[in-house]
mmCIF file of N, CA and C in Angstrom:
data_model
loop_
_atom_site.group_PDB
_atom_site.id
_atom_site.type_symbol
_atom_site.label_atom_id
_atom_site.label_comp_id
_atom_site.label_asym_id
_atom_site.label_seq_id
_atom_site.Cartn_x
_atom_site.Cartn_y
_atom_site.Cartn_z
ATOM 1 N N UNK A 253 92.615 109.229 103.367
ATOM 2 C CA UNK A 253 93.857 108.429 102.694
ATOM 3 C C UNK A 253 94.285 109.154 101.467
ATOM 4 N N UNK A 254 94.500 110.225 101.440
ATOM 5 C CA UNK A 254 94.982 111.110 100.495
ATOM 6 C C UNK A 254 96.566 110.930 100.478
ATOM 7 N N UNK A 255 97.069 110.614 99.264
ATOM 8 C CA UNK A 255 98.449 110.561 98.961
ATOM 9 C C UNK A 255 99.306 111.907 99.484
ATOM 10 N N UNK A 256 100.300 111.676 100.129
ATOM 11 C CA UNK A 256 101.140 112.797 100.557
ATOM 12 C C UNK A 256 102.295 112.808 99.770
ATOM 13 N N UNK A 257 102.695 111.926 98.982
ATOM 14 C CA UNK A 257 103.984 111.896 98.140
ATOM 15 C C UNK A 257 103.678 110.746 97.146
ATOM 16 N N UNK A 258 104.542 110.735 96.101
ATOM 17 C CA UNK A 258 104.669 109.812 95.196
ATOM 18 C C UNK A 258 104.878 108.352 95.757
ATOM 19 N N UNK A 259 105.545 108.271 96.880
ATOM 20 C CA UNK A 259 105.836 106.935 97.540
ATOM 21 C C UNK A 259 104.637 106.367 97.926
ATOM 22 N N UNK A 260 103.483 107.010 98.226
ATOM 23 C CA UNK A 260 102.356 106.252 98.733
ATOM 24 C C UNK A 260 101.316 106.114 97.585
ATOM 25 N N UNK A 261 101.708 106.440 96.538
ATOM 26 C CA UNK A 261 100.711 106.252 95.192
ATOM 27 C C UNK A 261 100.848 104.900 94.847
ATOM 28 N N UNK A 262 100.095 103.925 94.408
ATOM 29 C CA UNK A 262 98.531 104.147 94.517
ATOM 30 C C UNK A 262 98.106 104.242 96.038
ATOM 31 N N UNK A 263 96.867 104.763 96.188
ATOM 32 C CA UNK A 263 96.306 104.786 97.446
ATOM 33 C C UNK A 263 94.745 104.378 97.129
ATOM 34 N N UNK A 264 94.177 103.950 98.279
ATOM 35 C CA UNK A 264 92.737 103.764 98.386
ATOM 36 C C UNK A 264 91.931 104.981 98.848
ATOM 37 N N UNK A 265 90.817 105.180 98.077
ATOM 38 C CA UNK A 265 89.814 106.131 98.499
ATOM 39 C C UNK A 265 88.689 105.481 98.702
ATOM 40 N N UNK A 266 87.857 105.800 99.910
ATOM 41 C CA UNK A 266 86.883 104.990 100.111
ATOM 42 C C UNK A 266 85.573 105.909 100.089
ATOM 43 N N UNK A 267 84.493 105.176 99.391
ATOM 44 C CA UNK A 267 83.165 105.860 99.632
ATOM 45 C C UNK A 267 82.108 104.921 100.015
ATOM 46 N N UNK A 268 81.242 105.282 100.920
ATOM 47 C CA UNK A 268 80.319 104.441 101.387
ATOM 48 C C UNK A 268 78.886 104.567 100.907
ATOM 49 N N UNK A 269 78.410 103.892 100.399
ATOM 50 C CA UNK A 269 76.951 104.112 99.708
ATOM 51 C C UNK A 269 76.065 103.757 101.044
ATOM 52 N N UNK A 270 75.126 104.939 101.355
ATOM 53 C CA UNK A 270 74.345 104.674 102.607
ATOM 54 C C UNK A 270 72.845 104.665 102.114
ATOM 55 N N UNK A 271 72.723 105.083 100.790
ATOM 56 C CA UNK A 271 71.224 104.881 100.383
ATOM 57 C C UNK A 271 71.409 104.984 98.862
ATOM 58 N N UNK A 272 70.489 104.524 98.018
ATOM 59 C CA UNK A 272 70.597 104.592 96.633
ATOM 60 C C UNK A 272 71.023 105.985 96.007
ATOM 61 N N UNK A 273 70.711 106.956 96.703
ATOM 62 C CA UNK A 273 71.056 108.315 96.227
ATOM 63 C C UNK A 273 72.074 109.274 96.905
ATOM 64 N N UNK A 274 72.888 108.466 97.955
ATOM 65 C CA UNK A 274 73.811 109.134 98.628
ATOM 66 C C UNK A 274 74.809 108.286 99.340
ATOM 67 N N UNK A 275 76.005 108.951 99.270
ATOM 68 C CA UNK A 275 77.215 108.384 99.852
ATOM 69 C C UNK A 275 77.940 109.235 100.644
ATOM 70 N N UNK A 276 78.781 108.519 101.476
ATOM 71 C CA UNK A 276 79.822 109.531 102.364
ATOM 72 C C UNK A 276 81.178 109.024 101.772
ATOM 73 N N UNK A 277 81.912 109.927 101.487
ATOM 74 C CA UNK A 277 83.327 109.830 101.041
ATOM 75 C C UNK A 277 84.467 110.744 101.861
ATOM 76 N N UNK A 278 85.400 110.862 101.106
ATOM 77 C CA UNK A 278 86.464 111.667 101.764
ATOM 78 C C UNK A 278 86.212 113.141 101.889
ATOM 79 N N UNK A 279 85.631 113.591 100.948
ATOM 80 C CA UNK A 279 85.330 115.147 100.678
ATOM 81 C C UNK A 279 84.195 115.722 101.941
ATOM 82 N N UNK A 280 83.222 114.684 102.098
ATOM 83 C CA UNK A 280 82.225 115.107 103.248
ATOM 84 C C UNK A 280 82.830 114.889 104.376
ATOM 85 N N UNK A 281 83.630 113.834 104.682
ATOM 86 C CA UNK A 281 84.317 113.832 106.196
ATOM 87 C C UNK A 281 85.131 114.865 106.392
ATOM 88 N N UNK A 282 85.912 115.240 105.304
ATOM 89 C CA UNK A 282 86.923 116.363 105.536
ATOM 90 C C UNK A 282 86.150 117.578 105.769
ATOM 91 N N UNK A 283 84.985 117.772 105.332
ATOM 92 C CA UNK A 283 84.026 118.914 105.555
ATOM 93 C C UNK A 283 83.641 118.941 106.966
ATOM 94 N N UNK A 284 83.160 117.733 107.653
ATOM 95 C CA UNK A 284 82.722 117.617 108.887
ATOM 96 C C UNK A 284 83.981 117.871 109.660
ATOM 97 N N UNK A 285 85.130 117.497 109.477
ATOM 98 C CA UNK A 285 86.239 117.658 110.203
ATOM 99 C C UNK A 285 86.566 119.152 110.304
ATOM 100 N N UNK A 286 86.644 119.710 109.067
ATOM 101 C CA UNK A 286 86.779 121.298 109.102
ATOM 102 C C UNK A 286 85.739 121.945 109.929
ATOM 103 N N UNK A 287 84.670 121.545 109.791
ATOM 104 C CA UNK A 287 83.460 122.393 110.659
ATOM 105 C C UNK A 287 83.920 122.087 112.178
ATOM 106 N N UNK A 288 84.463 120.891 112.602
ATOM 107 C CA UNK A 288 84.715 120.649 113.912
ATOM 108 C C UNK A 288 85.899 121.531 114.365
ATOM 109 N N UNK A 289 86.820 121.727 113.498
ATOM 110 C CA UNK A 289 88.216 122.487 113.688
ATOM 111 C C UNK A 289 87.864 124.103 113.578
ATOM 112 N N UNK A 290 86.872 124.478 112.800
ATOM 113 C CA UNK A 290 86.699 125.884 112.515
ATOM 114 C C UNK A 290 85.604 126.359 113.363
ATOM 115 N N UNK A 291 84.558 125.457 113.786
ATOM 116 C CA UNK A 291 83.590 126.146 114.481
ATOM 117 C C UNK A 291 82.415 126.770 113.722
ATOM 118 N N UNK A 292 82.436 126.733 112.507
ATOM 119 C CA UNK A 292 81.442 127.123 111.447
ATOM 120 C C UNK A 292 81.325 126.522 110.155
ATOM 121 N N UNK A 293 80.337 126.445 109.797
ATOM 122 C CA UNK A 293 80.185 126.168 108.131
ATOM 123 C C UNK A 293 80.873 127.022 107.215
ATOM 124 N N UNK A 294 80.666 128.266 107.426
ATOM 125 C CA UNK A 294 81.327 129.142 106.542
ATOM 126 C C UNK A 294 82.715 129.235 106.535
ATOM 127 N N UNK A 295 83.434 129.206 107.841
ATOM 128 C CA UNK A 295 84.572 129.109 107.981
ATOM 129 C C UNK A 295 85.458 127.538 107.336
ATOM 130 N N UNK A 296 84.707 126.628 107.639
ATOM 131 C CA UNK A 296 85.169 125.150 107.265
ATOM 132 C C UNK A 296 85.034 125.258 105.695
ATOM 133 N N UNK A 297 83.906 125.967 104.979
ATOM 134 C CA UNK A 297 83.826 126.070 103.537
ATOM 135 C C UNK A 297 84.961 126.853 103.024
ATOM 136 N N UNK A 298 85.472 127.962 103.514
ATOM 137 C CA UNK A 298 86.492 128.791 103.147
ATOM 138 C C UNK A 298 87.860 128.070 103.305
ATOM 139 N N UNK A 299 87.972 127.286 104.258
ATOM 140 C CA UNK A 299 89.269 126.545 104.824
ATOM 141 C C UNK A 299 89.585 125.648 103.372
ATOM 142 N N UNK A 300 88.308 125.023 102.951
ATOM 143 C CA UNK A 300 88.425 123.996 101.881
ATOM 144 C C UNK A 300 88.126 124.574 100.441
ATOM 145 N N UNK A 301 88.278 126.080 100.269
ATOM 146 C CA UNK A 301 88.086 126.666 99.198
ATOM 147 C C UNK A 301 86.727 126.405 98.410
ATOM 148 N N UNK A 302 85.725 126.271 99.237
ATOM 149 C CA UNK A 302 84.458 126.082 98.982
ATOM 150 C C UNK A 302 83.246 127.069 99.368
ATOM 151 N N UNK A 303 82.381 127.402 98.663
ATOM 152 C CA UNK A 303 81.419 128.439 98.654
ATOM 153 C C UNK A 303 80.602 128.023 100.089
ATOM 154 N N UNK A 304 79.947 129.049 100.671
ATOM 155 C CA UNK A 304 78.997 128.800 101.707
ATOM 156 C C UNK A 304 78.064 127.977 101.258
ATOM 157 N N UNK A 305 77.349 128.295 100.331
ATOM 158 C CA UNK A 305 76.270 127.371 99.682
ATOM 159 C C UNK A 305 76.639 125.952 99.519
ATOM 160 N N UNK A 306 77.704 125.674 98.964
ATOM 161 C CA UNK A 306 78.158 124.399 98.562
ATOM 162 C C UNK A 306 78.354 123.613 99.925
ATOM 163 N N UNK A 307 78.966 124.206 101.045
ATOM 164 C CA UNK A 307 79.284 123.647 102.308
ATOM 165 C C UNK A 307 77.923 123.294 102.738
ATOM 166 N N UNK A 308 76.856 124.277 102.833
ATOM 167 C CA UNK A 308 75.522 124.064 103.567
ATOM 168 C C UNK A 308 74.838 122.753 102.570
ATOM 169 N N UNK A 309 74.920 122.945 101.345
ATOM 170 C CA UNK A 309 74.309 121.801 100.689
ATOM 171 C C UNK A 309 74.825 120.372 101.101
ATOM 172 N N UNK A 310 76.211 120.361 101.267
ATOM 173 C CA UNK A 310 76.812 119.060 101.777
ATOM 174 C C UNK A 310 76.265 118.884 102.939
ATOM 175 N N UNK A 311 76.173 119.679 103.780
ATOM 176 C CA UNK A 311 75.748 119.278 105.204
ATOM 177 C C UNK A 311 74.235 118.803 105.232
ATOM 178 N N UNK A 312 73.627 119.546 104.407
ATOM 179 C CA UNK A 312 72.179 118.980 104.259
ATOM 180 C C UNK A 312 72.076 117.739 103.717
ATOM 181 N N UNK A 313 72.882 117.502 102.858
ATOM 182 C CA UNK A 313 72.939 116.017 102.273
ATOM 183 C C UNK A 313 73.404 114.946 103.175
ATOM 184 N N UNK A 314 74.255 115.226 103.932
ATOM 185 C CA UNK A 314 74.979 114.404 104.789
ATOM 186 C C UNK A 314 73.719 114.070 105.865
ATOM 187 N N UNK A 315 73.118 115.103 106.443
ATOM 188 C CA UNK A 315 72.037 114.982 107.236
ATOM 189 C C UNK A 315 70.906 114.229 106.659
ATOM 190 N N UNK A 316 70.466 114.380 105.558
ATOM 191 C CA UNK A 316 69.584 113.552 104.785
ATOM 192 C C UNK A 316 69.857 112.217 104.595
ATOM 193 N N UNK A 317 71.024 111.897 104.144
ATOM 194 C CA UNK A 317 71.400 110.490 103.998
ATOM 195 C C UNK A 317 71.559 109.826 105.317
ATOM 196 N N UNK A 318 72.145 110.295 106.382
ATOM 197 C CA UNK A 318 72.027 109.521 107.565
ATOM 198 C C UNK A 318 70.801 109.651 108.414
ATOM 199 N N UNK A 319 69.730 110.633 107.958
ATOM 200 C CA UNK A 319 68.386 110.551 108.659
ATOM 201 C C UNK A 319 68.434 111.160 110.067
ATOM 202 N N UNK A 320 69.761 111.706 110.431
ATOM 203 C CA UNK A 320 69.930 112.530 111.530
ATOM 204 C C UNK A 320 70.949 113.587 111.194
ATOM 205 N N UNK A 321 71.013 114.662 112.216
ATOM 206 C CA UNK A 321 71.886 115.591 112.057
ATOM 207 C C UNK A 321 73.192 115.180 112.584
ATOM 208 N N UNK A 322 74.220 115.653 111.616
ATOM 209 C CA UNK A 322 75.660 115.420 111.949
ATOM 210 C C UNK A 322 76.329 116.674 112.327
ATOM 211 N N UNK A 323 75.392 117.824 112.090
ATOM 212 C CA UNK A 323 75.985 119.219 112.316
ATOM 213 C C UNK A 323 74.855 119.972 112.946
ATOM 214 N N UNK A 324 75.170 120.569 114.142
ATOM 215 C CA UNK A 324 74.113 121.467 114.788
ATOM 216 C C UNK A 324 74.572 122.950 114.612
ATOM 217 N N UNK A 325 73.754 123.829 114.276
ATOM 218 C CA UNK A 325 73.858 125.294 114.293
ATOM 219 C C UNK A 325 73.943 125.779 115.783
ATOM 220 N N UNK A 326 74.661 126.730 116.006
ATOM 221 C CA UNK A 326 74.492 127.457 117.116
ATOM 222 C C UNK A 326 74.195 128.943 116.727
ATOM 223 N N UNK A 327 73.250 129.358 117.534
ATOM 224 C CA UNK A 327 72.698 130.801 117.181
ATOM 225 C C UNK A 327 73.625 131.697 117.504
ATOM 226 N N UNK A 328 73.535 132.764 117.016
ATOM 227 C CA UNK A 328 74.483 134.037 117.158
ATOM 228 C C UNK A 328 74.456 134.470 118.431
ATOM 229 N N UNK A 329 75.518 135.326 118.673
ATOM 230 C CA UNK A 329 75.645 135.959 120.007
ATOM 231 C C UNK A 329 76.574 137.216 119.682
ATOM 232 N N UNK A 330 77.363 137.465 120.642
ATOM 233 C CA UNK A 330 78.295 138.719 120.559
ATOM 234 C C UNK A 330 79.305 138.551 119.318
ATOM 235 N N UNK A 331 79.687 137.220 119.217
ATOM 236 C CA UNK A 331 80.588 136.799 118.007
ATOM 237 C C UNK A 331 80.003 136.020 116.791
ATOM 238 N N UNK A 332 78.726 136.192 116.833
ATOM 239 C CA UNK A 332 78.024 135.450 115.727
ATOM 240 C C UNK A 332 77.891 134.127 116.229
ATOM 241 N N UNK A 333 77.168 133.248 115.265
ATOM 242 C CA UNK A 333 76.737 131.878 115.296
ATOM 243 C C UNK A 333 77.900 131.076 115.024
ATOM 244 N N UNK A 334 77.540 129.756 114.875
ATOM 245 C CA UNK A 334 78.498 128.810 114.694
ATOM 246 C C UNK A 334 77.997 127.421 114.321
ATOM 247 N N UNK A 335 78.808 126.413 114.132
ATOM 248 C CA UNK A 335 78.395 125.087 114.166
ATOM 249 C C UNK A 335 79.319 124.096 114.767
ATOM 250 N N UNK A 336 78.623 123.041 115.308
ATOM 251 C CA UNK A 336 79.542 122.064 115.909
ATOM 252 C C UNK A 336 78.790 120.477 115.291
ATOM 253 N N UNK A 337 79.795 119.798 115.345
ATOM 254 C CA UNK A 337 79.357 118.211 115.133
ATOM 255 C C UNK A 337 78.466 117.787 116.298
ATOM 256 N N UNK A 338 77.399 117.079 115.849
ATOM 257 C CA UNK A 338 76.726 116.482 116.924
ATOM 258 C C UNK A 338 77.399 115.352 117.533
ATOM 259 N N UNK A 339 76.892 114.702 118.600
ATOM 260 C CA UNK A 339 77.550 113.282 118.960
ATOM 261 C C UNK A 339 77.637 112.364 117.703
ATOM 262 N N UNK A 340 76.403 112.246 116.876
ATOM 263 C CA UNK A 340 76.517 111.518 115.721
ATOM 264 C C UNK A 340 77.398 111.716 114.840
ATOM 265 N N UNK A 341 77.627 112.998 114.577
ATOM 266 C CA UNK A 341 78.610 113.465 113.604
ATOM 267 C C UNK A 341 79.964 113.222 113.938
ATOM 268 N N UNK A 342 80.382 113.240 115.195
ATOM 269 C CA UNK A 342 81.695 112.980 115.721
ATOM 270 C C UNK A 342 81.791 111.275 115.586
ATOM 271 N N UNK A 343 80.680 110.692 115.723
ATOM 272 C CA UNK A 343 80.874 109.154 115.679
ATOM 273 C C UNK A 343 80.876 108.793 114.200
ATOM 274 N N UNK A 344 80.255 109.532 113.194
ATOM 275 C CA UNK A 344 80.360 109.370 111.875
ATOM 276 C C UNK A 344 81.846 109.497 111.386
ATOM 277 N N UNK A 345 82.484 110.571 111.780
ATOM 278 C CA UNK A 345 83.723 110.863 111.319
ATOM 279 C C UNK A 345 84.831 109.705 111.797
ATOM 280 N N UNK A 346 84.677 109.392 113.221
ATOM 281 C CA UNK A 346 85.362 108.239 113.642
ATOM 282 C C UNK A 346 85.355 106.912 113.194
ATOM 283 N N UNK A 347 84.048 106.650 112.707
ATOM 284 C CA UNK A 347 83.823 105.531 112.188
ATOM 285 C C UNK A 347 84.170 105.405 110.843
ATOM 286 N N UNK A 348 84.067 106.226 110.047
ATOM 287 C CA UNK A 348 84.685 106.471 108.561
ATOM 288 C C UNK A 348 86.078 106.247 108.702
ATOM 289 N N UNK A 349 86.798 107.084 109.463
ATOM 290 C CA UNK A 349 88.263 107.057 109.419
ATOM 291 C C UNK A 349 88.600 105.662 109.876
ATOM 292 N N UNK A 350 87.776 104.898 110.753
ATOM 293 C CA UNK A 350 88.354 103.619 111.265
ATOM 294 C C UNK A 350 88.106 102.573 110.031
ATOM 295 N N UNK A 351 87.010 102.742 109.336
ATOM 296 C CA UNK A 351 86.851 102.034 108.249
ATOM 297 C C UNK A 351 88.046 101.941 107.208
ATOM 298 N N UNK A 352 88.212 103.232 106.980
ATOM 299 C CA UNK A 352 89.337 103.704 106.080
ATOM 300 C C UNK A 352 90.720 103.150 106.413
ATOM 301 N N UNK A 353 91.025 103.194 107.625
ATOM 302 C CA UNK A 353 92.275 102.526 108.146
ATOM 303 C C UNK A 353 92.199 100.988 108.055
ATOM 304 N N UNK A 354 91.220 100.327 108.341
ATOM 305 C CA UNK A 354 91.041 99.003 108.239
ATOM 306 C C UNK A 354 91.044 98.629 106.735
ATOM 307 N N UNK A 355 90.381 99.462 105.887
ATOM 308 C CA UNK A 355 90.474 98.895 104.308
ATOM 309 C C UNK A 355 91.923 99.023 103.763
ATOM 310 N N UNK A 356 92.474 100.146 104.348
ATOM 311 C CA UNK A 356 93.914 100.409 103.781
ATOM 312 C C UNK A 356 94.697 99.195 104.275
ATOM 313 N N UNK A 357 94.644 98.884 105.498
ATOM 314 C CA UNK A 357 95.549 97.719 106.012
ATOM 315 C C UNK A 357 95.205 96.498 105.230
ATOM 316 N N UNK A 358 94.030 96.246 105.088
ATOM 317 C CA UNK A 358 93.704 95.053 104.202
ATOM 318 C C UNK A 358 94.204 94.938 102.946
ATOM 319 N N UNK A 359 94.389 96.095 102.191
ATOM 320 C CA UNK A 359 94.822 95.993 100.637
ATOM 321 C C UNK A 359 96.234 96.654 100.534
ATOM 322 N N UNK A 360 97.015 96.789 101.709
ATOM 323 C CA UNK A 360 98.310 97.317 101.640
ATOM 324 C C UNK A 360 99.171 96.481 100.860
ATOM 325 N N UNK A 361 99.330 95.068 100.993
ATOM 326 C CA UNK A 361 100.154 94.472 100.139
ATOM 327 C C UNK A 361 99.734 94.532 98.661
ATOM 328 N N UNK A 362 98.394 94.508 98.307
ATOM 329 C CA UNK A 362 98.106 94.635 96.963
ATOM 330 C C UNK A 362 98.514 96.098 96.281
ATOM 331 N N UNK A 363 98.369 97.041 97.108
ATOM 332 C CA UNK A 363 98.687 98.377 96.550
ATOM 333 C C UNK A 363 100.162 98.549 96.318
ATOM 334 N N UNK A 364 101.115 97.874 97.269
ATOM 335 C CA UNK A 364 102.377 97.550 97.285
ATOM 336 C C UNK A 364 102.875 97.101 95.748
ATOM 337 N N UNK A 365 102.174 95.873 95.599
ATOM 338 C CA UNK A 365 102.363 95.082 94.425
ATOM 339 C C UNK A 365 102.022 96.027 93.062
ATOM 340 N N UNK A 366 100.873 96.780 93.380
ATOM 341 C CA UNK A 366 100.564 97.496 92.255
ATOM 342 C C UNK A 366 101.489 98.680 91.919
ATOM 343 N N UNK A 367 102.038 99.090 92.875
ATOM 344 C CA UNK A 367 103.193 100.294 92.948
ATOM 345 C C UNK A 367 104.304 99.780 92.087
ATOM 346 N N UNK A 368 104.826 98.545 92.408
ATOM 347 C CA UNK A 368 105.913 98.095 91.951
ATOM 348 C C UNK A 368 105.838 97.762 90.564
ATOM 349 N N UNK A 369 104.581 97.080 90.117
ATOM 350 C CA UNK A 369 104.194 96.926 88.744
ATOM 351 C C UNK A 369 104.196 98.128 88.101
ATOM 352 N N UNK A 370 103.835 99.213 88.439
ATOM 353 C CA UNK A 370 103.827 100.563 87.706
ATOM 354 C C UNK A 370 105.079 101.168 87.844
ATOM 355 N N UNK A 371 105.947 100.822 88.783
ATOM 356 C CA UNK A 371 107.293 101.574 88.623
ATOM 357 C C UNK A 371 108.306 100.715 87.676
ATOM 358 N N UNK A 372 107.957 99.626 87.692
ATOM 359 C CA UNK A 372 109.040 98.580 87.108
ATOM 360 C C UNK A 372 108.074 97.678 86.045
ATOM 361 N N UNK A 373 107.663 98.274 84.989
ATOM 362 C CA UNK A 373 106.919 97.570 83.983
ATOM 363 C C UNK A 373 107.510 96.535 83.326
ATOM 364 N N UNK A 374 106.613 95.415 83.338
ATOM 365 C CA UNK A 374 107.308 94.234 82.524
ATOM 366 C C UNK A 374 106.929 94.079 81.101
ATOM 367 N N UNK A 375 107.902 93.628 80.274
ATOM 368 C CA UNK A 375 107.361 93.617 78.819
ATOM 369 C C UNK A 375 106.200 92.650 78.652
ATOM 370 N N UNK A 376 105.289 93.361 77.984
ATOM 371 C CA UNK A 376 104.072 92.481 77.605
ATOM 372 C C UNK A 376 104.263 91.693 76.637
ATOM 373 N N UNK A 377 104.374 90.309 77.127
ATOM 374 C CA UNK A 377 104.577 89.168 76.036
ATOM 375 C C UNK A 377 103.734 89.330 74.715
ATOM 376 N N UNK A 378 102.445 89.628 74.872
ATOM 377 C CA UNK A 378 101.541 89.729 73.862
ATOM 378 C C UNK A 378 101.785 90.799 72.837
ATOM 379 N N UNK A 379 102.130 92.022 73.400
ATOM 380 C CA UNK A 379 102.425 93.157 72.679
ATOM 381 C C UNK A 379 103.716 92.899 71.941
ATOM 382 N N UNK A 380 104.733 92.026 72.495
ATOM 383 C CA UNK A 380 105.886 91.979 71.830
ATOM 384 C C UNK A 380 105.723 91.065 70.674
ATOM 385 N N UNK A 381 104.848 90.120 70.979
ATOM 386 C CA UNK A 381 104.725 88.985 69.722
ATOM 387 C C UNK A 381 103.756 89.860 68.498
ATOM 388 N N UNK A 382 103.009 90.711 68.982
ATOM 389 C CA UNK A 382 102.306 91.538 67.829
ATOM 390 C C UNK A 382 103.362 92.370 67.100
ATOM 391 N N UNK A 383 104.325 92.991 67.826
ATOM 392 C CA UNK A 383 105.364 93.874 67.112
ATOM 393 C C UNK A 383 106.078 92.984 66.293
ATOM 394 N N UNK A 384 106.618 91.772 66.684
ATOM 395 C CA UNK A 384 107.589 91.128 65.861
ATOM 396 C C UNK A 384 106.885 90.587 64.656
ATOM 397 N N UNK A 385 105.460 90.184 64.769
ATOM 398 C CA UNK A 385 104.793 89.627 63.613
ATOM 399 C C UNK A 385 104.656 90.683 62.464
ATOM 400 N N UNK A 386 104.603 91.837 62.887
ATOM 401 C CA UNK A 386 104.364 92.777 61.766
ATOM 402 C C UNK A 386 105.574 93.051 60.910
#
């Protein structure tokens, strides 16, 4: 749900707490999508300007939080190893994106109203009273 232009600001960013010490949010989901697109954790990390260790740590955290593997390593061969999303990983990404779309739809009118308030500020009556009283 990232803003692509000023017209879409403000926008909603969604994080889902899955356990007391772990959550899934846009960064982890983007990493999973990048792994799916690139076919490896290292390539996904590079595509996101992230170190290999950071990408691996996030994958391990996702697997721990979800209590099952979202990413499966493929052992090397002629062209080296790689990684793919497990069926659970594919489902996790799809479900997160659906929740994100549904939440965005639910708050669309409020975000529009907030954007209008920011673009066209109304004079603050209390502030004006304080200024005149001085």
